[in-house]
Amino acid sequence: MIISGTERMAGNDDLNSGDSEGDNFRLHLVTWNVATADPPADMSSLLHLESPKLPDIYVFGLQEVYSGPVRFLSDVVFDDPWSHFLMTTLAPLNYVKVSSIRMQGLLLLFFTKLEHLPFIRDIQSTYTRTGVFGYWGNKGGVSIRLSFYGHMLCFLNCHLAAHMNNVTERVVEFESITAQQIFNCDKAQTILDHRLVFWFGDLNFRIEDHGMHFVRTCINNKNYSLLWSKDQLIMMKKKEKLLQEFEEGPLDFQPTYKFDLNTDTYDSSSKKRKPAWTDRILWRLRPKALPSDKQDECGDIPDTDHVKELEEPEEKLLELDQDLYTSHMEYSISDHKPVTGIFTLKLKKMYTTPAVHLLAEGEWSADIDAMLLYRPLQPFPSSSWDWIGLYKVGFTGVSDYITYTWVKDDEVAIDEEVIKVYMSKEEIPVRGGECVLGYYCNTWQCIIGISQPFKVHASKVAIEEGLHQTGATDKIQD
């Protein structure tokens, strides 16, 4: 039986179903002061690439990324070495970079599995300078906020004031960052308005009072708990109300600062800085009831089948468990060791279908103009700036498209639900390959629908060129 494109648009799309067993999501968060170094050759252990269950989300907060004048200008045009390395490492594993933000040496990157991409919406990022009277970006915070299956999450990467005696200044800087960063979202205008906030980075809190010999003896004997009472962040949490709202796992790993480069030896220079847990990951879970109009926190309307399910105690809508909190001693390119936090995020989805269903219609090649179909599955703020991109399978990010077409310029309505969009053959890759289509919503600044992978056939010209090249090779061999 032949099924028409319109009928196929009414069917289920496994890629866009968004189902995850038990609505549990694995989040892998890394913070690392890289001390201007480029990425190491292999980061498999840091990313846990050998794990039988890879995370749904990767978040990387880096500090002191090299930002010399020439390199920084280059990074404006091209991806910086860290972003490039992570994208090329994770893209073959079906991860996509959703968002990133850079402020001088501070870099924050958010990756997700492709299957979750249509359910990540209203992405915004911002930064706050705190270095040199707030004018210089060597210290401060960068953040990314977004709606994940209808729940508001915010990730804040900070590099706070250094030195033992600046503990109060570090707290003031953090409070200033959380107060100054404003987002264009009625339900979550500030960082602390979000349902879940992760705060991490080189927070620069030190270990007070204890002498060097005692600290190093505790580290050598793995008696880390003897040092906790004098950790400045733990001490300040007893005094500062805002800090008390943030949770942190036990510091059951050796202090991550300061090491001689390319060694596991703590600072042997004349300064002999005392080891400290400067690199931290904390979180704040703020329960919030579902608005009475059944909208989620950023204005999306939940699936009607799930409204009743969502009418539960607010603390059950989103829960978080930390599965791992540790440092990675094997990396020695910096005077800091990277720190990883792995979490299980359990939530009730506000919606389980993407906003748009996409389908490549008919055969695609550079020999003929192509057609695609899309069907809105949920209300969304469409605009004349929306576009549909053609991507190779394994694309690295939203801007990594082969080509795109403006939805409003090239669409022809088929009926009230399914819309056909034209794409010129001149824009289709002549060599073909496995591709997907992605619908980009300009208002939400994200892709809200991904098609199933489909084959773009090589054009006749490409096939002929390939035959000519084969013939030339045969003659050379003869």
CSV table of C-alpha atoms in Angstrom, one decimal:
chain,number,residue,atom,x,y,z
A,1,MET,CA,0.0,0.0,0.0
A,2,ILE,CA,1.3,3.5,-0.9
A,3,ILE,CA,1.1,6.0,1.9
A,4,SER,CA,0.9,9.7,0.9
A,5,GLY,CA,3.1,12.3,2.6
A,6,THR,CA,0.1,13.9,4.3
A,7,GLU,CA,-0.9,10.5,5.8
A,8,ARG,CA,2.6,9.9,7.0
A,9,MET,CA,2.6,13.3,8.7
A,10,ALA,CA,-0.2,12.0,10.9
A,11,GLY,CA,1.8,9.0,12.1
A,12,ASN,CA,4.2,8.7,15.0
A,13,ASP,CA,7.8,9.9,14.8
A,14,ASP,CA,10.0,7.8,17.1
A,15,LEU,CA,12.8,10.5,17.0
A,16,ASN,CA,10.4,13.2,18.1
A,17,SER,CA,8.6,11.2,20.8
A,18,GLY,CA,10.9,12.5,23.5
A,19,ASP,CA,10.2,9.5,25.7
A,20,SER,CA,12.8,8.6,28.3
A,21,GLU,CA,12.4,5.7,30.6
A,22,GLY,CA,10.7,6.8,33.8
A,23,ASP,CA,11.2,10.5,32.7
A,24,ASN,CA,14.7,10.2,34.2
A,25,PHE,CA,17.5,12.2,32.5
A,26,ARG,CA,21.2,11.9,33.2
A,27,LEU,CA,23.1,15.2,33.4
A,28,HIS,CA,27.0,15.3,33.2
A,29,LEU,CA,28.4,18.7,34.4
A,30,VAL,CA,32.1,19.6,34.3
A,31,THR,CA,33.9,22.6,35.7
A,32,TRP,CA,37.6,23.2,34.9
A,33,ASN,CA,40.0,26.1,35.2
A,34,VAL,CA,42.1,25.3,32.2
A,35,ALA,CA,44.8,27.9,32.8
A,36,THR,CA,44.9,29.0,29.1
A,37,ALA,CA,45.8,25.5,28.0
A,38,ASP,CA,44.4,23.9,24.9
A,39,PRO,CA,42.3,20.7,25.2
A,40,PRO,CA,44.2,17.5,25.9
A,41,ALA,CA,44.4,14.8,23.2
A,42,ASP,CA,41.9,12.5,25.0
A,43,MET,CA,39.1,13.5,27.3
A,44,SER,CA,37.3,10.1,27.3
A,45,SER,CA,37.6,9.5,31.0
A,46,LEU,CA,36.4,13.1,31.8
A,47,LEU,CA,33.3,12.6,29.6
A,48,HIS,CA,32.8,9.0,30.8
A,49,LEU,CA,32.6,7.9,27.2
A,50,GLU,CA,33.2,4.2,28.2
A,51,SER,CA,30.1,4.3,30.5
A,52,PRO,CA,27.3,1.9,29.4
A,53,LYS,CA,24.8,4.8,29.8
A,54,LEU,CA,25.8,8.1,28.3
A,55,PRO,CA,24.2,11.2,29.7
A,56,ASP,CA,21.3,13.0,28.1
A,57,ILE,CA,22.9,16.4,28.8
A,58,TYR,CA,26.5,17.6,28.9
A,59,VAL,CA,27.3,21.0,30.5
A,60,PHE,CA,30.9,22.4,30.5
A,61,GLY,CA,31.9,25.4,32.5
A,62,LEU,CA,35.5,26.5,31.7
A,63,GLN,CA,37.6,29.3,33.3
A,64,GLU,CA,40.8,30.9,32.0
A,65,VAL,CA,40.3,29.8,28.4
A,66,TYR,CA,43.1,31.5,26.5
A,67,SER,CA,41.9,34.9,25.4
A,68,GLY,CA,45.0,36.7,24.0
A,69,PRO,CA,44.1,39.4,21.5
A,70,VAL,CA,44.9,37.4,18.3
A,71,ARG,CA,43.3,34.1,19.6
A,72,PHE,CA,40.2,35.9,20.9
A,73,LEU,CA,39.5,37.7,17.6
A,74,SER,CA,39.9,34.3,15.9
A,75,ASP,CA,37.5,32.7,18.3
A,76,VAL,CA,34.9,35.3,17.4
A,77,VAL,CA,34.9,34.1,13.8
A,78,PHE,CA,35.7,30.4,14.4
A,79,ASP,CA,35.0,28.1,17.3
A,80,ASP,CA,37.6,28.2,20.0
A,81,PRO,CA,39.7,25.1,20.5
A,82,TRP,CA,37.7,23.8,23.4
A,83,SER,CA,34.3,24.2,21.7
A,84,HIS,CA,35.7,22.7,18.5
A,85,PHE,CA,37.1,19.7,20.4
A,86,LEU,CA,34.0,19.0,22.4
A,87,MET,CA,31.7,19.4,19.3
A,88,THR,CA,33.8,17.0,17.1
A,89,THR,CA,34.0,14.5,20.0
A,90,LEU,CA,30.3,14.5,20.9
A,91,ALA,CA,28.7,15.0,17.5
A,92,PRO,CA,29.4,11.4,16.3
A,93,LEU,CA,27.7,10.2,19.5
A,94,ASN,CA,24.5,12.1,18.4
A,95,TYR,CA,25.0,15.1,20.7
A,96,VAL,CA,24.2,18.7,19.5
A,97,LYS,CA,25.5,21.9,20.9
A,98,VAL,CA,22.4,23.8,22.0
A,99,SER,CA,24.0,27.0,23.3
A,100,SER,CA,27.3,28.5,24.4
A,101,ILE,CA,28.4,31.8,25.8
A,102,ARG,CA,31.9,33.3,26.1
A,103,MET,CA,33.1,36.2,28.3
A,104,GLN,CA,36.8,36.6,27.9
A,105,GLY,CA,38.2,33.5,29.6
A,106,LEU,CA,34.9,32.2,30.8
A,107,LEU,CA,33.2,29.7,28.6
A,108,LEU,CA,29.9,27.8,29.1
A,109,LEU,CA,28.7,25.1,26.7
A,110,PHE,CA,25.4,23.1,26.7
A,111,PHE,CA,25.0,19.8,24.7
A,112,THR,CA,22.1,17.5,24.5
A,113,LYS,CA,21.2,14.2,22.8
A,114,LEU,CA,19.5,14.9,19.5
A,115,GLU,CA,16.2,13.3,20.7
A,116,HIS,CA,15.8,16.0,23.3
A,117,LEU,CA,16.5,18.9,21.0
A,118,PRO,CA,12.9,19.7,20.1
A,119,PHE,CA,12.0,19.9,23.8
A,120,ILE,CA,14.6,22.5,24.8
A,121,ARG,CA,13.1,25.9,24.3
A,122,ASP,CA,13.4,29.6,25.2
A,123,ILE,CA,17.2,29.5,25.3
A,124,GLN,CA,18.9,32.7,26.6
A,125,SER,CA,22.4,33.5,27.8
A,126,THR,CA,24.0,36.4,29.4
A,127,TYR,CA,27.1,37.5,31.4
A,128,THR,CA,28.2,39.7,34.2
A,129,ARG,CA,31.7,41.2,34.7
A,130,THR,CA,33.0,41.6,38.2
A,131,GLY,CA,36.8,42.1,37.6
A,132,VAL,CA,38.4,45.5,37.9
A,133,PHE,CA,35.3,47.5,39.1
A,134,GLY,CA,33.0,45.5,36.9
A,135,TYR,CA,34.6,46.7,33.6
A,136,TRP,CA,37.0,43.8,33.0
A,137,GLY,CA,35.8,40.3,32.2
A,138,ASN,CA,38.6,38.2,33.8
A,139,LYS,CA,36.2,37.5,36.6
A,140,GLY,CA,32.4,37.2,36.8
A,141,GLY,CA,29.7,34.8,35.6
A,142,VAL,CA,28.2,33.5,32.4
A,143,SER,CA,24.8,31.7,32.3
A,144,ILE,CA,22.5,29.8,30.0
A,145,ARG,CA,18.8,29.4,30.8
A,146,LEU,CA,16.3,27.3,29.0
A,147,SER,CA,13.1,25.3,29.3
A,148,PHE,CA,13.6,21.6,29.3
A,149,TYR,CA,10.4,19.7,28.7
A,150,GLY,CA,8.7,22.7,30.2
A,151,HIS,CA,10.8,23.1,33.3
A,152,MET,CA,13.1,26.2,33.8
A,153,LEU,CA,16.8,25.4,34.3
A,154,CYS,CA,19.7,27.8,34.6
A,155,PHE,CA,23.4,27.0,34.5
A,156,LEU,CA,25.8,29.6,36.0
A,157,ASN,CA,29.5,29.3,35.5
A,158,CYS,CA,31.6,31.7,37.7
A,159,HIS,CA,35.2,32.7,38.3
A,160,LEU,CA,35.2,34.6,41.5
A,161,ALA,CA,37.9,36.8,43.3
A,162,ALA,CA,41.1,35.0,44.2
A,163,HIS,CA,43.2,34.9,47.4
A,164,MET,CA,42.6,33.7,50.9
A,165,ASN,CA,41.4,37.0,52.4
A,166,ASN,CA,38.7,37.8,49.8
A,167,VAL,CA,36.1,35.4,51.0
A,168,THR,CA,33.5,38.1,51.6
A,169,GLU,CA,34.2,39.6,48.2
A,170,ARG,CA,33.5,36.2,46.6
A,171,VAL,CA,30.1,36.1,48.3
A,172,VAL,CA,29.3,39.7,47.3
A,173,GLU,CA,30.3,38.9,43.7
A,174,PHE,CA,28.0,35.9,43.6
A,175,GLU,CA,25.1,37.9,45.0
A,176,SER,CA,25.7,40.6,42.5
A,177,ILE,CA,25.7,38.2,39.6
A,178,THR,CA,22.4,36.6,40.6
A,179,ALA,CA,20.8,40.0,41.1
A,180,GLN,CA,22.1,41.6,37.9
A,181,GLN,CA,21.4,38.9,35.3
A,182,ILE,CA,18.0,39.5,33.8
A,183,PHE,CA,16.2,37.3,31.3
A,184,ASN,CA,13.4,38.0,28.9
A,185,CYS,CA,11.0,35.5,30.5
A,186,ASP,CA,8.0,36.6,32.6
A,187,LYS,CA,8.1,33.5,34.8
A,188,ALA,CA,11.9,33.5,35.3
A,189,GLN,CA,13.4,37.0,35.0
A,190,THR,CA,16.3,36.3,37.3
A,191,ILE,CA,18.6,33.3,38.0
A,192,LEU,CA,16.9,32.5,41.3
A,193,ASP,CA,13.4,32.4,39.6
A,194,HIS,CA,14.3,29.2,37.9
A,195,ARG,CA,13.1,25.8,39.1
A,196,LEU,CA,16.6,24.4,39.1
A,197,VAL,CA,19.9,26.3,39.2
A,198,PHE,CA,23.4,24.9,38.9
A,199,TRP,CA,26.1,27.1,40.2
A,200,PHE,CA,29.7,26.0,39.5
A,201,GLY,CA,33.1,27.1,38.5
A,202,ASP,CA,36.4,28.3,40.0
A,203,LEU,CA,34.7,29.8,43.1
A,204,ASN,CA,38.1,30.3,44.7
A,205,PHE,CA,37.1,29.5,48.3
A,206,ARG,CA,40.1,28.3,50.4
A,207,ILE,CA,40.8,26.4,53.5
A,208,GLU,CA,41.4,28.6,56.5
A,209,ASP,CA,43.4,28.3,59.8
A,210,HIS,CA,44.9,24.8,59.2
A,211,GLY,CA,48.6,24.8,58.4
A,212,MET,CA,50.2,23.4,55.3
A,213,HIS,CA,51.5,20.3,57.0
A,214,PHE,CA,48.1,19.4,58.5
A,215,VAL,CA,46.3,20.0,55.2
A,216,ARG,CA,48.7,17.8,53.2
A,217,THR,CA,48.7,15.1,55.8
A,218,CYS,CA,44.9,14.9,55.7
A,219,ILE,CA,45.1,14.7,51.9
A,220,ASN,CA,47.7,12.0,51.9
A,221,ASN,CA,45.6,10.0,54.3
A,222,LYS,CA,42.4,10.8,52.5
A,223,ASN,CA,40.9,12.3,55.7
A,224,TYR,CA,39.2,15.0,53.7
A,225,SER,CA,36.4,15.4,56.3
A,226,LEU,CA,38.9,16.9,58.8
A,227,LEU,CA,39.3,19.9,56.5
A,228,TRP,CA,35.6,20.6,55.8
A,229,SER,CA,35.0,22.7,58.9
A,230,LYS,CA,37.5,25.2,57.7
A,231,ASP,CA,36.5,25.3,54.0
A,232,GLN,CA,35.4,28.9,53.4
A,233,LEU,CA,32.3,28.0,51.3
A,234,ILE,CA,31.0,25.6,54.0
A,235,MET,CA,31.7,28.2,56.6
A,236,MET,CA,30.0,31.0,54.7
A,237,LYS,CA,26.9,28.8,54.1
A,238,LYS,CA,26.3,29.0,57.9
A,239,LYS,CA,26.1,32.8,57.7
A,240,GLU,CA,24.7,33.7,54.3
A,241,LYS,CA,21.0,33.0,53.7
A,242,LEU,CA,21.4,32.8,49.9
A,243,LEU,CA,24.2,30.3,50.1
A,244,GLN,CA,22.1,28.1,52.4
A,245,GLU,CA,19.6,27.6,49.6
A,246,PHE,CA,22.3,25.8,47.5
A,247,GLU,CA,23.2,22.2,48.1
A,248,GLU,CA,26.5,20.5,47.5
A,249,GLY,CA,27.7,16.9,47.6
A,250,PRO,CA,30.4,15.8,50.1
A,251,LEU,CA,33.9,16.8,49.2
A,252,ASP,CA,35.2,13.2,49.1
A,253,PHE,CA,38.0,14.0,46.7
A,254,GLN,CA,41.3,15.7,47.2
A,255,PRO,CA,41.5,19.5,46.8
A,256,THR,CA,41.8,20.5,43.1
A,257,TYR,CA,44.1,23.5,43.5
A,258,LYS,CA,47.0,24.3,43.1
A,259,PHE,CA,49.3,21.8,41.2
A,260,ASP,CA,52.5,22.2,39.4
A,261,LEU,CA,51.8,21.9,35.7
A,262,ASN,CA,52.0,18.4,34.1
A,263,THR,CA,52.2,16.8,37.6
A,264,ASP,CA,50.1,15.6,40.5
A,265,THR,CA,52.3,17.6,42.9
A,266,TYR,CA,50.8,20.4,44.9
A,267,ASP,CA,52.4,23.9,44.4
A,268,SER,CA,56.2,23.6,45.0
A,269,SER,CA,57.0,27.1,44.0
A,270,SER,CA,58.2,29.7,46.5
A,271,LYS,CA,54.6,30.7,47.2
A,272,LYS,CA,53.6,27.2,48.2
A,273,ARG,CA,49.9,27.9,48.0
A,274,LYS,CA,47.8,25.8,50.4
A,275,PRO,CA,45.6,23.2,48.6
A,276,ALA,CA,42.0,24.1,48.4
A,277,TRP,CA,38.6,23.0,46.8
A,278,THR,CA,38.4,26.0,44.6
A,279,ASP,CA,36.4,24.2,41.9
A,280,ARG,CA,32.9,23.4,42.9
A,281,ILE,CA,29.4,22.3,41.7
A,282,LEU,CA,26.3,23.3,43.7
A,283,TRP,CA,22.6,23.4,42.9
A,284,ARG,CA,19.4,25.0,44.1
A,285,LEU,CA,16.0,23.3,43.6
A,286,ARG,CA,13.1,25.6,44.0
A,287,PRO,CA,9.7,23.9,43.9
A,288,LYS,CA,7.1,25.8,41.9
A,289,ALA,CA,3.5,24.9,41.3
A,290,LEU,CA,2.1,24.6,37.8
A,291,PRO,CA,0.2,27.9,36.9
A,292,SER,CA,-3.5,27.6,37.1
A,293,ASP,CA,-4.0,28.2,33.4
A,294,LYS,CA,-2.1,24.9,32.8
A,295,GLN,CA,0.7,26.6,31.0
A,296,ASP,CA,4.3,25.6,31.7
A,297,GLU,CA,6.7,28.2,33.1
A,298,CYS,CA,7.6,29.7,29.8
A,299,GLY,CA,4.2,29.9,28.2
A,300,ASP,CA,4.0,26.5,26.4
A,301,ILE,CA,0.8,24.6,26.7
A,302,PRO,CA,1.2,21.1,28.0
A,303,ASP,CA,-0.2,18.1,26.2
A,304,THR,CA,-3.9,17.8,27.4
A,305,ASP,CA,-3.3,14.1,28.1
A,306,HIS,CA,-0.7,15.0,30.7
A,307,VAL,CA,-2.5,17.9,32.5
A,308,LYS,CA,-4.1,15.5,35.1
A,309,GLU,CA,-0.8,13.7,35.6
A,310,LEU,CA,0.9,17.1,36.3
A,311,GLU,CA,-1.6,18.0,39.1
A,312,GLU,CA,0.7,16.5,41.8
A,313,PRO,CA,2.5,18.1,44.7
A,314,GLU,CA,4.9,20.7,43.3
A,315,GLU,CA,8.0,19.0,44.8
A,316,LYS,CA,7.2,15.9,42.7
A,317,LEU,CA,7.2,17.7,39.4
A,318,LEU,CA,11.1,17.9,39.4
A,319,GLU,CA,13.5,16.0,41.5
A,320,LEU,CA,17.3,15.8,41.5
A,321,ASP,CA,19.8,13.2,42.8
A,322,GLN,CA,23.6,13.5,42.6
A,323,ASP,CA,25.1,10.2,41.5
A,324,LEU,CA,28.8,11.3,41.5
A,325,TYR,CA,30.9,14.3,42.6
A,326,THR,CA,34.6,13.9,42.0
A,327,SER,CA,37.8,15.3,40.6
A,328,HIS,CA,40.0,13.9,37.8
A,329,MET,CA,43.6,13.7,38.8
A,330,GLU,CA,44.8,12.2,35.5
A,331,TYR,CA,44.5,15.6,33.8
A,332,SER,CA,47.6,17.8,34.4
A,333,ILE,CA,47.6,20.5,31.7
A,334,SER,CA,46.4,23.1,34.3
A,335,ASP,CA,47.2,24.0,37.9
A,336,HIS,CA,43.6,23.0,38.6
A,337,LYS,CA,42.0,19.5,38.3
A,338,PRO,CA,38.6,19.2,36.6
A,339,VAL,CA,35.6,18.4,38.7
A,340,THR,CA,32.6,16.4,37.5
A,341,GLY,CA,29.1,16.2,38.9
A,342,ILE,CA,26.7,13.6,37.5
A,343,PHE,CA,23.0,13.9,38.3
A,344,THR,CA,19.8,12.1,37.7
A,345,LEU,CA,17.1,14.6,36.8
A,346,LYS,CA,13.6,13.2,37.3
A,347,LEU,CA,10.7,15.3,36.0
A,348,LYS,CA,7.1,15.3,34.8
A,349,LYS,CA,7.1,16.4,31.1
A,350,MET,CA,4.9,19.3,30.3
A,351,TYR,CA,4.7,18.0,26.8
A,352,THR,CA,5.7,14.8,25.0
A,353,THR,CA,5.4,15.8,21.4
A,354,PRO,CA,7.5,18.3,19.5
A,355,ALA,CA,6.0,21.6,18.4
A,356,VAL,CA,6.5,20.7,14.7
A,357,HIS,CA,6.6,17.4,12.8
A,358,LEU,CA,8.8,17.4,9.7
A,359,LEU,CA,9.1,15.0,6.7
A,360,ALA,CA,11.2,15.0,3.6
A,361,GLU,CA,8.7,14.4,0.7
A,362,GLY,CA,9.7,12.1,-2.2
A,363,GLU,CA,13.3,11.6,-3.5
A,364,TRP,CA,15.9,14.2,-2.7
A,365,SER,CA,18.9,15.0,-4.9
A,366,ALA,CA,20.6,18.0,-6.5
A,367,ASP,CA,19.0,17.0,-9.8
A,368,ILE,CA,15.5,18.2,-8.8
A,369,ASP,CA,13.9,20.7,-6.6
A,370,ALA,CA,12.9,19.2,-3.3
A,371,MET,CA,9.8,19.4,-1.1
A,372,LEU,CA,9.3,18.9,2.6
A,373,LEU,CA,6.2,18.8,4.8
A,374,TYR,CA,5.7,20.1,8.2
A,375,ARG,CA,2.7,20.0,10.6
A,376,PRO,CA,2.4,22.1,13.8
A,377,LEU,CA,1.6,19.8,16.7
A,378,GLN,CA,1.4,22.5,19.4
A,379,PRO,CA,0.8,26.2,19.4
A,380,PHE,CA,4.1,28.1,19.0
A,381,PRO,CA,5.1,31.7,18.1
A,382,SER,CA,5.8,31.3,14.4
A,383,SER,CA,7.3,34.3,12.6
A,384,SER,CA,8.7,35.3,9.2
A,385,TRP,CA,12.2,34.7,10.6
A,386,ASP,CA,11.6,30.9,11.1
A,387,TRP,CA,13.6,28.6,8.8
A,388,ILE,CA,14.1,25.0,8.1
A,389,GLY,CA,17.6,23.7,7.9
A,390,LEU,CA,19.0,20.7,6.1
A,391,TYR,CA,21.7,19.0,8.2
A,392,LYS,CA,24.0,16.1,7.8
A,393,VAL,CA,23.4,13.3,10.3
A,394,GLY,CA,25.9,14.0,13.1
A,395,PHE,CA,25.7,17.8,12.9
A,396,THR,CA,27.4,19.7,15.7
A,397,GLY,CA,25.0,22.5,16.4
A,398,VAL,CA,22.1,24.7,15.2
A,399,SER,CA,24.3,26.7,12.8
A,400,ASP,CA,26.0,23.6,11.3
A,401,TYR,CA,23.4,23.3,8.5
A,402,ILE,CA,24.1,22.5,4.8
A,403,THR,CA,21.5,24.9,3.7
A,404,TYR,CA,18.2,26.4,4.8
A,405,THR,CA,14.9,27.8,3.5
A,406,TRP,CA,12.8,30.5,5.0
A,407,VAL,CA,9.5,28.9,6.0
A,408,LYS,CA,7.2,31.8,5.1
A,409,ASP,CA,8.9,32.7,1.8
A,410,ASP,CA,8.7,29.2,0.3
A,411,GLU,CA,5.7,27.5,1.9
A,412,VAL,CA,2.4,26.5,0.2
A,413,ALA,CA,-0.4,25.4,2.4
A,414,ILE,CA,-1.8,21.9,1.6
A,415,ASP,CA,-4.6,22.0,4.0
A,416,GLU,CA,-5.3,23.5,7.4
A,417,GLU,CA,-2.7,21.3,9.1
A,418,VAL,CA,0.0,20.1,6.7
A,419,ILE,CA,2.2,22.7,4.9
A,420,LYS,CA,4.6,22.1,2.0
A,421,VAL,CA,7.9,24.0,1.7
A,422,TYR,CA,10.0,24.2,-1.4
A,423,MET,CA,13.8,23.9,-1.4
A,424,SER,CA,15.9,24.7,-4.5
A,425,LYS,CA,18.0,21.9,-6.0
A,426,GLU,CA,20.8,24.4,-6.2
A,427,GLU,CA,21.1,24.2,-2.4
A,428,ILE,CA,21.1,20.5,-2.1
A,429,PRO,CA,24.6,18.8,-1.7
A,430,VAL,CA,25.6,17.1,-5.0
A,431,ARG,CA,27.3,14.2,-3.3
A,432,GLY,CA,24.3,13.4,-1.1
A,433,GLY,CA,24.4,11.6,2.2
A,434,GLU,CA,22.2,10.9,5.3
A,435,CYS,CA,20.4,14.0,6.4
A,436,VAL,CA,17.8,15.4,8.7
A,437,LEU,CA,15.6,18.5,8.6
A,438,GLY,CA,15.3,20.9,11.6
A,439,TYR,CA,12.6,23.6,12.1
A,440,TYR,CA,14.2,26.7,13.8
A,441,CYS,CA,11.8,28.9,15.7
A,442,ASN,CA,13.3,32.4,15.9
A,443,THR,CA,11.1,33.5,18.8
A,444,TRP,CA,12.2,30.6,21.0
A,445,GLN,CA,15.8,30.7,19.5
A,446,CYS,CA,15.8,26.9,19.1
A,447,ILE,CA,15.0,23.9,16.9
A,448,ILE,CA,11.4,22.7,17.7
A,449,GLY,CA,11.2,19.8,15.3
A,450,ILE,CA,13.6,17.2,13.8
A,451,SER,CA,12.7,14.8,11.0
A,452,GLN,CA,13.7,11.2,10.8
A,453,PRO,CA,17.0,10.7,8.9
A,454,PHE,CA,16.6,10.3,5.1
A,455,LYS,CA,18.8,9.7,2.1
A,456,VAL,CA,19.9,12.5,-0.2
A,457,HIS,CA,21.0,10.8,-3.4
A,458,ALA,CA,24.2,11.8,-5.2
A,459,SER,CA,23.4,13.9,-8.3
A,460,LYS,CA,24.0,12.6,-11.8
A,461,VAL,CA,26.9,15.0,-12.2
A,462,ALA,CA,28.6,13.7,-9.0
A,463,ILE,CA,28.1,10.1,-10.1
A,464,GLU,CA,29.6,10.9,-13.5
A,465,GLU,CA,32.6,12.7,-11.9
A,466,GLY,CA,33.1,9.7,-9.6
A,467,LEU,CA,33.1,7.4,-12.7
A,468,HIS,CA,35.6,9.6,-14.5
A,469,GLN,CA,37.9,9.7,-11.5
A,470,THR,CA,37.7,5.9,-11.2
A,471,GLY,CA,38.5,5.5,-14.9
A,472,ALA,CA,41.5,7.9,-14.5
A,473,THR,CA,42.7,5.9,-11.5
A,474,ASP,CA,42.4,2.6,-13.5
A,475,LYS,CA,44.5,4.1,-16.4
A,476,ILE,CA,47.2,5.2,-14.0
A,477,GLN,CA,47.3,1.7,-12.5
A,478,ASP,CA,47.4,0.1,-15.9
